């Protein structure tokens, strides 16, 4: 009685006289989505079973067990659903297969577990029509057996079975996957911006003209960006420990992975802890003030909000963004570009909208307000960041991680404080020089912002060089 091979391995443990042929078994369906797709299983010549990945199995074919994921069936007899055998396609050769003449339930369950362990990313209960299906399983299993199968060959057979133009299935799946990933990444929220904008306009009936447009636009932007961020983190929080650092930084990756293992899906609460999120909190306070108090918000609140928005915009693009990997560990390249658009929206658009209101008389900066942004930063540090750090041991920002020296962390905090003070100074200067002469002159503001950002960037580079040396 032969024993099953360990780890679901197709490689030989001893020399064989003849390699075995490996086939793709393809099936047709007649109901619902089965009409549009072709089921595939992988079969090694001489094995009593073929292997595939599906939503479920029938207990009468899997020894009384119901498996959700990797399943086995008698050759040419995949019975779950409405499938009927169509054709067998030879794709290569293997030294030995998965089969065993021992058909006890325990033996086959052990073989199934060894295949799951060997492939790694096909767990039970995770079948997905677009992202993790029988086609992906056959490609992965063939690759594990060191059989080169050209990517897209199953899709081409699906085209052939339905008399479609070659490439139709691959293009349709690519479009569906991208659309689904964009939805999971929060892509529905930018589409809803204009309906939300119209709804927000009803909150400010007493504000007319440009001011009413500005306030409703900013309120809609805050809602869209918050919901966008939350949906992305909710669906992709399991990737978060790989988005902060490139895979080569094993020690950082390990620390982030340990954090995820400790707090799990609660990591989505990180979207309330970052300094960027405190800027959204200030925007919400500024927007709700006239609704709840029926008076314009105080100028001090606007000056703090503007300074913090300036800080999170410039500090993100100068200090944080350069340390992040490009398109690594994102759901797909298309989604990476979409998320880059989200970064631009989160760290730029609100500052532009706030700048449009700089010249309003109610928002006049007072030089005595210069300490308020620093006071807000200290409140965030003491009331939000520190409790999170103590509870979860999460530094949030790589520059504040435990492996950084005290001087490196101090320089980072000093840089952020300097950016905030510069933001207040830019707002004050813009009001004093520009608003009194030519009104809302965006080019002047953008030039001032660019010059300030460039100056801070080179100053920071010099500081970092001195610390390293």
Coordinates of C-alpha atoms in Angstrom, one line a residue:
X1 CA 0.0 0.0 0.0
X2 CA 1.7 3.2 -1.2
X3 CA 2.0 6.2 1.1
X4 CA 1.1 9.7 0.0
X5 CA 4.0 12.0 -0.9
X6 CA 4.7 14.7 1.7
X7 CA 3.9 18.3 0.9
X8 CA 1.9 17.5 -2.2
X9 CA 5.2 17.2 -4.2
X10 CA 5.3 16.1 -7.8
X11 CA 9.1 15.7 -7.6
X12 CA 10.5 12.2 -7.3
X13 CA 11.8 10.6 -4.2
X14 CA 13.5 8.0 -6.3
X15 CA 14.3 7.7 -10.0
X16 CA 11.4 6.6 -12.2
X17 CA 11.6 4.9 -15.5
X18 CA 9.0 7.1 -17.3
X19 CA 7.7 10.5 -16.6
X20 CA 3.9 10.8 -16.2
X21 CA 1.8 13.0 -18.4
X22 CA 0.0 15.9 -16.7
X23 CA -3.3 17.1 -18.0
X24 CA -5.7 19.9 -17.6
X25 CA -9.3 18.5 -17.4
X26 CA -11.7 21.1 -18.8
X27 CA -15.5 21.1 -18.1
X28 CA -18.5 22.9 -19.6
X29 CA -21.5 24.2 -17.6
X30 CA -25.1 25.0 -18.6
X31 CA -26.4 27.1 -15.8
X32 CA -26.0 30.8 -14.8
X33 CA -22.3 31.8 -14.7
X34 CA -21.3 28.2 -15.7
X35 CA -22.4 29.1 -19.2
X36 CA -19.6 31.8 -19.4
X37 CA -16.8 29.9 -17.8
X38 CA -14.8 26.7 -18.1
X39 CA -13.9 24.7 -15.0
X40 CA -10.4 23.3 -14.8
X41 CA -8.8 20.5 -12.8
X42 CA -5.2 19.2 -12.8
X43 CA -4.7 15.4 -13.3
X44 CA -1.5 13.4 -13.3
X45 CA -1.5 10.2 -15.4
X46 CA -2.3 7.1 -13.4
X47 CA -3.6 9.0 -10.3
X48 CA -7.0 7.9 -9.0
X49 CA -8.1 11.5 -8.5
X50 CA -7.8 14.9 -10.1
X51 CA -7.3 18.1 -8.0
X52 CA -9.0 21.5 -8.2
X53 CA -10.1 24.5 -6.1
X54 CA -13.8 25.2 -5.6
X55 CA -16.4 26.7 -3.3
X56 CA -17.4 23.3 -2.0
X57 CA -17.4 19.5 -2.6
X58 CA -20.1 16.9 -2.5
X59 CA -19.8 14.5 0.5
X60 CA -20.6 11.4 -1.7
X61 CA -17.4 12.1 -3.8
X62 CA -15.0 13.1 -0.9
X63 CA -15.6 10.3 1.5
X64 CA -18.4 11.9 3.4
X65 CA -16.5 15.2 4.0
X66 CA -17.4 18.6 2.7
X67 CA -14.4 20.6 1.7
X68 CA -14.4 24.3 0.9
X69 CA -11.3 25.0 -1.1
X70 CA -8.8 22.3 -2.4
X71 CA -10.9 19.3 -3.4
X72 CA -10.4 16.0 -5.2
X73 CA -12.7 14.1 -7.6
X74 CA -12.6 11.0 -9.7
X75 CA -11.0 11.8 -13.2
X76 CA -13.5 13.2 -15.7
X77 CA -16.2 13.4 -13.0
X78 CA -16.1 16.8 -11.3
X79 CA -19.7 16.8 -10.1
X80 CA -20.1 20.0 -8.0
X81 CA -22.4 22.3 -9.8
X82 CA -23.4 21.6 -13.4
X83 CA -20.2 20.7 -15.0
X84 CA -19.8 18.2 -17.8
X85 CA -16.4 17.0 -19.0
X86 CA -15.2 18.6 -22.2
X87 CA -11.6 17.8 -23.0
X88 CA -8.2 16.8 -21.6
X89 CA -5.2 18.9 -22.6
X90 CA -1.7 17.7 -22.0
X91 CA 0.5 20.4 -20.5
X92 CA 3.7 18.6 -19.5
X93 CA 5.3 15.7 -17.5
X94 CA 6.0 15.0 -13.9
X95 CA 8.2 12.4 -12.3
X96 CA 5.4 11.3 -10.1
X97 CA 1.9 12.4 -9.1
X98 CA -0.2 12.9 -6.1
X99 CA -2.1 9.6 -6.3
X100 CA -2.2 6.7 -3.9
X101 CA -4.1 3.4 -4.1
X102 CA -5.0 3.9 -0.5
X103 CA -8.4 5.5 -0.7
X104 CA -9.1 5.9 3.0
X105 CA -10.6 9.3 4.0
X106 CA -7.7 10.0 6.4
X107 CA -5.0 9.4 3.7
X108 CA -6.7 11.6 1.2
X109 CA -7.3 14.3 3.8
X110 CA -3.6 14.3 4.6
X111 CA -2.8 14.5 0.9
X112 CA -5.2 17.4 0.6
X113 CA -3.5 19.2 3.5
X114 CA -0.1 18.6 2.0
X115 CA -1.2 20.3 -1.3
X116 CA -2.6 23.2 0.6
X117 CA 0.6 23.6 2.6
X118 CA 2.8 23.3 -0.5
X119 CA 0.9 26.0 -2.4
X120 CA 0.3 28.2 0.6
X121 CA -2.2 30.8 -0.7
X122 CA -5.2 28.6 -1.3
X123 CA -6.8 28.3 2.1
X124 CA -10.2 26.8 2.8
X125 CA -13.3 29.0 2.4
X126 CA -11.5 31.7 0.3
X127 CA -12.7 30.7 -3.2
X128 CA -13.4 33.8 -5.2
X129 CA -14.7 33.9 -8.8
X130 CA -12.2 36.6 -9.8
X131 CA -9.2 36.5 -7.6
X132 CA -8.8 32.9 -6.3
X133 CA -10.5 30.3 -8.5
X134 CA -9.8 26.9 -10.1
X135 CA -7.8 28.5 -13.0
X136 CA -5.4 30.2 -10.5
X137 CA -5.1 26.9 -8.6
X138 CA -4.2 24.9 -11.7
X139 CA -1.5 27.4 -12.7
X140 CA -0.1 27.4 -9.2
X141 CA -0.1 23.6 -8.9
X142 CA 1.5 23.1 -12.3
X143 CA 4.2 25.6 -11.4
X144 CA 4.8 23.8 -8.1
X145 CA 5.4 20.6 -10.1
X146 CA 7.9 22.5 -12.3
X147 CA 5.6 22.5 -15.3
X148 CA 5.7 25.6 -17.4
X149 CA 2.2 26.6 -18.4
X150 CA 1.9 29.8 -20.4
X151 CA -0.2 32.3 -18.5
X152 CA -3.6 32.8 -20.2
X153 CA -3.8 29.3 -21.8
X154 CA -6.9 28.4 -19.8
X155 CA -8.5 31.7 -20.7
X156 CA -7.8 30.9 -24.4
X157 CA -9.5 27.5 -24.0
X158 CA -12.5 29.3 -22.5
X159 CA -12.6 31.6 -25.6
X160 CA -12.5 28.6 -27.8
X161 CA -15.2 26.8 -26.0
X162 CA -17.6 29.7 -26.5
X163 CA -16.3 30.7 -30.0
X164 CA -15.2 34.0 -28.7
X165 CA -12.3 36.1 -30.2
X166 CA -9.0 35.2 -28.7
X167 CA -8.2 37.3 -25.7
X168 CA -11.8 38.1 -24.9
X169 CA -11.8 36.2 -21.6
X170 CA -8.5 37.7 -20.4
X171 CA -9.5 41.3 -21.2
X172 CA -12.9 40.9 -19.5
X173 CA -11.4 39.4 -16.4
X174 CA -8.7 42.1 -16.3
X175 CA -11.4 44.8 -16.4
X176 CA -13.6 43.1 -13.8
X177 CA -10.7 42.6 -11.4
X178 CA -9.6 46.2 -11.8
X179 CA -13.1 47.5 -11.2
X180 CA -13.5 45.2 -8.2
X181 CA -10.2 46.3 -6.7
X182 CA -11.0 49.9 -7.2
X183 CA -14.3 49.4 -5.5
X184 CA -12.6 47.7 -2.5
X185 CA -10.1 50.5 -2.4
X186 CA -12.9 53.0 -2.0
X187 CA -13.3 54.0 -5.7
X188 CA -17.0 54.5 -5.3
X189 CA -16.6 57.6 -3.1
X190 CA -15.0 60.0 -5.6
X191 CA -18.0 59.1 -7.9
X192 CA -20.3 60.1 -5.1
X193 CA -18.6 63.5 -4.5
X194 CA -21.1 65.6 -6.5
X195 CA -24.3 64.1 -4.9
X196 CA -22.7 64.6 -1.5
X197 CA -21.8 68.1 -2.4
X198 CA -25.4 68.9 -3.3
X199 CA -26.5 67.4 0.0
X200 CA -23.9 69.5 1.9
X201 CA -25.1 72.7 0.3
X202 CA -28.4 72.3 2.2
X203 CA -26.4 72.6 5.5
X204 CA -25.3 76.2 4.6
X205 CA -28.4 77.9 3.2
X206 CA -27.4 81.1 5.0
X207 CA -24.0 81.2 3.1
X208 CA -24.4 82.4 -0.5
X209 CA -22.2 82.7 -3.6
X210 CA -18.6 81.7 -3.6
X211 CA -18.5 81.1 0.2
X212 CA -21.4 78.7 0.1
X213 CA -19.8 76.8 -2.8
X214 CA -16.5 76.7 -0.9
X215 CA -18.0 75.4 2.4
X216 CA -20.2 72.7 0.7
X217 CA -17.2 71.6 -1.4
X218 CA -15.0 71.3 1.6
X219 CA -17.6 69.4 3.6
X220 CA -18.2 67.0 0.7
X221 CA -14.4 66.5 0.3
X222 CA -13.9 65.7 4.0
X223 CA -16.7 63.0 3.9
X224 CA -15.4 61.5 0.6
X225 CA -11.8 61.3 1.8
X226 CA -12.7 59.8 5.2
X227 CA -14.9 57.2 3.7
X228 CA -12.4 56.4 1.0
X229 CA -9.6 55.9 3.5
X230 CA -11.8 53.8 5.8
X231 CA -13.0 51.5 3.0
X232 CA -9.4 50.9 1.7
X233 CA -8.1 50.1 5.1
X234 CA -11.0 47.9 6.0
X235 CA -10.5 45.8 2.8
X236 CA -6.7 45.8 2.6
X237 CA -5.6 46.2 6.3
X238 CA -4.0 42.7 6.0
X239 CA -1.4 44.3 3.7
X240 CA -0.7 47.3 5.9
X241 CA 2.6 45.9 7.4
X242 CA 4.0 45.7 3.8
X243 CA 3.0 49.1 2.6
X244 CA 5.2 51.0 5.1
X245 CA 8.4 49.3 4.2
X246 CA 9.8 47.4 1.1
X247 CA 10.1 43.6 1.5
X248 CA 13.9 43.9 1.8
X249 CA 13.5 45.6 5.2
X250 CA 12.9 42.3 6.9
X251 CA 13.3 43.6 10.5
X252 CA 10.8 46.4 9.8
X253 CA 8.4 44.0 8.0
X254 CA 8.7 41.6 11.0
X255 CA 7.9 44.3 13.5
X256 CA 4.9 45.5 11.5
X257 CA 3.7 41.9 11.0
X258 CA 3.9 41.3 14.8
X259 CA 1.8 44.5 15.3
X260 CA -0.8 43.2 12.9
X261 CA -0.9 39.8 14.6
X262 CA -1.5 41.6 18.0
X263 CA -4.3 43.9 17.0
X264 CA -5.7 42.3 13.8
X265 CA -8.4 44.2 12.0
X266 CA -8.4 46.9 14.7
X267 CA -5.5 48.4 12.7
X268 CA -8.1 50.3 10.7
X269 CA -8.3 52.6 13.8
X270 CA -4.9 53.8 12.7
X271 CA -6.9 56.0 10.3
X272 CA -8.0 58.1 13.4
X273 CA -4.5 58.3 15.0
X274 CA -2.2 59.9 12.4
X275 CA -1.5 63.6 12.5
X276 CA -3.2 63.8 9.1
X277 CA -6.4 62.6 10.7
X278 CA -6.2 65.4 13.3
X279 CA -6.3 67.8 10.3
X280 CA -9.6 66.3 9.2
X281 CA -10.9 66.7 12.8
X282 CA -10.1 70.4 12.6
X283 CA -11.8 70.7 9.2
X284 CA -14.9 69.0 10.6
X285 CA -15.0 71.4 13.6
X286 CA -14.6 74.4 11.3
X287 CA -17.4 73.2 9.0
X288 CA -19.8 72.3 11.8
X289 CA -19.3 75.5 13.8
X290 CA -21.7 77.6 11.7
X291 CA -24.3 74.8 11.6
X292 CA -24.3 74.2 15.3
X293 CA -23.5 77.7 16.6
X294 CA -25.1 79.7 13.8
X295 CA -22.2 82.1 13.8
X296 CA -19.0 82.2 11.6
X297 CA -16.2 80.1 13.1
X298 CA -13.5 82.1 14.9
X299 CA -10.4 83.2 13.1
X300 CA -8.2 81.3 15.6
X301 CA -9.8 78.0 14.5
X302 CA -9.2 78.8 10.9
X303 CA -5.5 79.7 11.5
X304 CA -4.9 76.4 13.4
X305 CA -6.7 74.4 10.7
X306 CA -4.8 76.1 7.9
X307 CA -1.4 75.6 9.6
X308 CA -2.1 71.9 10.3
X309 CA -3.3 71.3 6.7
X310 CA -0.1 73.0 5.5
X311 CA 1.9 70.7 7.8
X312 CA 0.3 67.4 6.7
X313 CA 0.6 68.4 3.1
X314 CA 4.2 69.5 3.0
X315 CA 5.5 67.1 5.6
X316 CA 3.8 64.1 3.9
X317 CA 5.4 64.8 0.5
X318 CA 8.8 65.8 1.8
X319 CA 9.3 63.5 4.8
X320 CA 6.9 60.5 4.5
X321 CA 6.2 59.8 0.8
X322 CA 9.9 59.4 -0.2
X323 CA 10.3 56.6 2.3
X324 CA 7.4 54.5 0.9
X325 CA 7.8 51.8 -1.8
X326 CA 6.5 52.6 -5.2
X327 CA 3.9 50.1 -6.4
X328 CA 5.0 47.2 -4.2
X329 CA 2.4 45.3 -2.2
X330 CA -0.6 47.0 -3.7
X331 CA -3.5 45.0 -5.0
X332 CA -2.6 45.9 -8.6
X333 CA -0.6 48.6 -10.5
X334 CA -3.9 50.3 -11.5
X335 CA -5.0 50.5 -7.9
X336 CA -1.6 51.8 -6.9
X337 CA -2.2 54.8 -9.2
X338 CA -5.7 55.2 -7.8
X339 CA -4.2 55.2 -4.2
X340 CA -1.6 57.8 -5.3
X341 CA -4.5 60.0 -6.4
X342 CA -5.9 59.4 -2.9
X343 CA -2.7 60.6 -1.4
X344 CA -2.9 63.8 -3.5
X345 CA -6.4 64.3 -2.4
X346 CA -5.7 63.7 1.3
X347 CA -2.5 65.8 1.3
X348 CA -3.3 68.7 -0.9
X349 CA -6.9 69.3 -2.0
X350 CA -8.1 70.5 1.4
X351 CA -5.2 72.9 1.7
X352 CA -6.2 74.4 -1.7
X353 CA -9.8 74.8 -0.6
X354 CA -8.8 76.4 2.7
X355 CA -6.5 78.7 0.7
X356 CA -9.4 79.9 -1.3
X357 CA -10.9 81.3 2.0
X358 CA -7.8 83.0 3.2
X359 CA -8.9 86.4 2.2
X360 CA -12.2 86.3 4.0
X361 CA -12.3 89.0 6.7
X362 CA -13.5 86.6 9.3
X363 CA -10.4 84.5 8.9
X364 CA -7.8 87.2 9.6
X365 CA -4.6 85.8 11.0
X366 CA -3.3 87.3 14.2
X367 CA 0.4 87.0 14.9
X368 CA -0.5 86.0 18.5
X369 CA -2.1 82.8 17.0
X370 CA 1.3 81.4 16.1
X371 CA 1.5 79.2 19.2
X372 CA -1.9 77.6 18.6
X373 CA -0.7 75.1 15.9
X374 CA 2.0 73.9 18.2
X375 CA -0.5 73.7 21.1
X376 CA -2.7 71.5 18.8
X377 CA 0.2 69.3 17.9
X378 CA 1.0 68.8 21.6
X379 CA -2.7 67.9 22.3
X380 CA -2.6 65.3 19.5
X381 CA 0.7 63.9 20.9
X382 CA -0.7 63.6 24.4
X383 CA -4.3 62.7 23.9
X384 CA -4.2 60.6 20.7
X385 CA -0.7 59.4 19.7
X386 CA 0.7 58.5 23.1
X387 CA -2.3 56.4 24.2
X388 CA -2.2 54.5 20.9
X389 CA 1.5 54.0 21.2
X390 CA 1.2 52.7 24.7
X391 CA -1.7 50.4 24.0
X392 CA -0.5 48.9 20.7
X393 CA 3.2 49.6 20.6
X394 CA 2.7 51.1 17.2
X395 CA 5.0 54.0 16.2
X396 CA 2.6 54.9 13.3
X397 CA 5.5 56.7 11.5
X398 CA 8.7 54.8 10.5
X399 CA 10.7 57.8 11.6
X400 CA 9.4 57.3 15.2
X401 CA 10.1 53.6 15.3
X402 CA 12.1 52.2 18.3
X403 CA 15.1 51.4 16.1
X404 CA 15.6 55.1 15.4
X405 CA 17.9 57.0 17.7
X406 CA 16.6 59.7 20.0
X407 CA 18.3 62.4 17.9
X408 CA 16.7 61.1 14.7
X409 CA 13.2 61.1 16.3
X410 CA 13.8 64.5 17.7
X411 CA 14.8 65.9 14.4
X412 CA 11.7 64.5 12.8
X413 CA 9.5 66.1 15.4
X414 CA 11.4 69.3 15.0
X415 CA 10.9 69.2 11.3
X416 CA 7.1 68.8 11.7
X417 CA 7.0 71.7 14.2
X418 CA 9.0 73.9 11.8
X419 CA 6.6 73.0 8.9
X420 CA 3.6 73.9 11.0
X421 CA 5.1 77.3 12.0
X422 CA 6.1 77.9 8.3
X423 CA 2.5 77.1 7.4
X424 CA 1.2 79.8 9.8
X425 CA 3.8 82.2 8.4
X426 CA 2.8 81.5 4.8
X427 CA -0.9 82.1 5.6
X428 CA -0.1 85.3 7.5
X429 CA 2.2 86.6 4.7
X430 CA -0.3 85.7 2.0
X431 CA -3.0 87.6 3.8
X432 CA -0.8 90.7 4.5
X433 CA 0.8 90.9 1.1
X434 CA -1.7 89.5 -1.4
X435 CA -5.2 89.7 -0.1
X436 CA -5.1 93.4 0.5
X437 CA -4.1 94.2 -3.1
X438 CA -5.2 91.6 -5.7
X439 CA -7.6 89.4 -3.7
X440 CA -7.6 85.7 -4.0
X441 CA -4.5 85.3 -6.1
X442 CA -3.7 81.5 -6.3
X443 CA -0.5 81.8 -8.3
X444 CA 1.1 83.8 -5.6
X445 CA 0.1 81.3 -2.9
X446 CA 1.4 78.4 -5.0
X447 CA 4.7 80.1 -5.6
X448 CA 5.1 80.9 -1.9
X449 CA 4.2 77.3 -1.0
X450 CA 6.6 75.9 -3.5
X451 CA 9.5 78.1 -2.4
X452 CA 8.9 77.3 1.3
X453 CA 8.7 73.5 0.5
X454 CA 11.9 73.6 -1.5
X455 CA 13.7 75.5 1.2
X456 CA 12.6 73.1 3.9
X457 CA 13.5 70.1 1.8
X458 CA 17.1 71.1 1.3
X459 CA 17.4 72.2 4.9
X460 CA 16.1 68.8 6.0
X461 CA 18.5 67.0 3.7
X462 CA 21.4 68.9 5.3
X463 CA 20.2 68.0 8.8
X464 CA 19.9 64.3 7.9
X465 CA 23.3 64.3 6.4
X466 CA 24.9 65.8 9.6
X467 CA 23.0 63.2 11.7
X468 CA 24.2 60.3 9.6
X469 CA 27.8 61.5 9.6

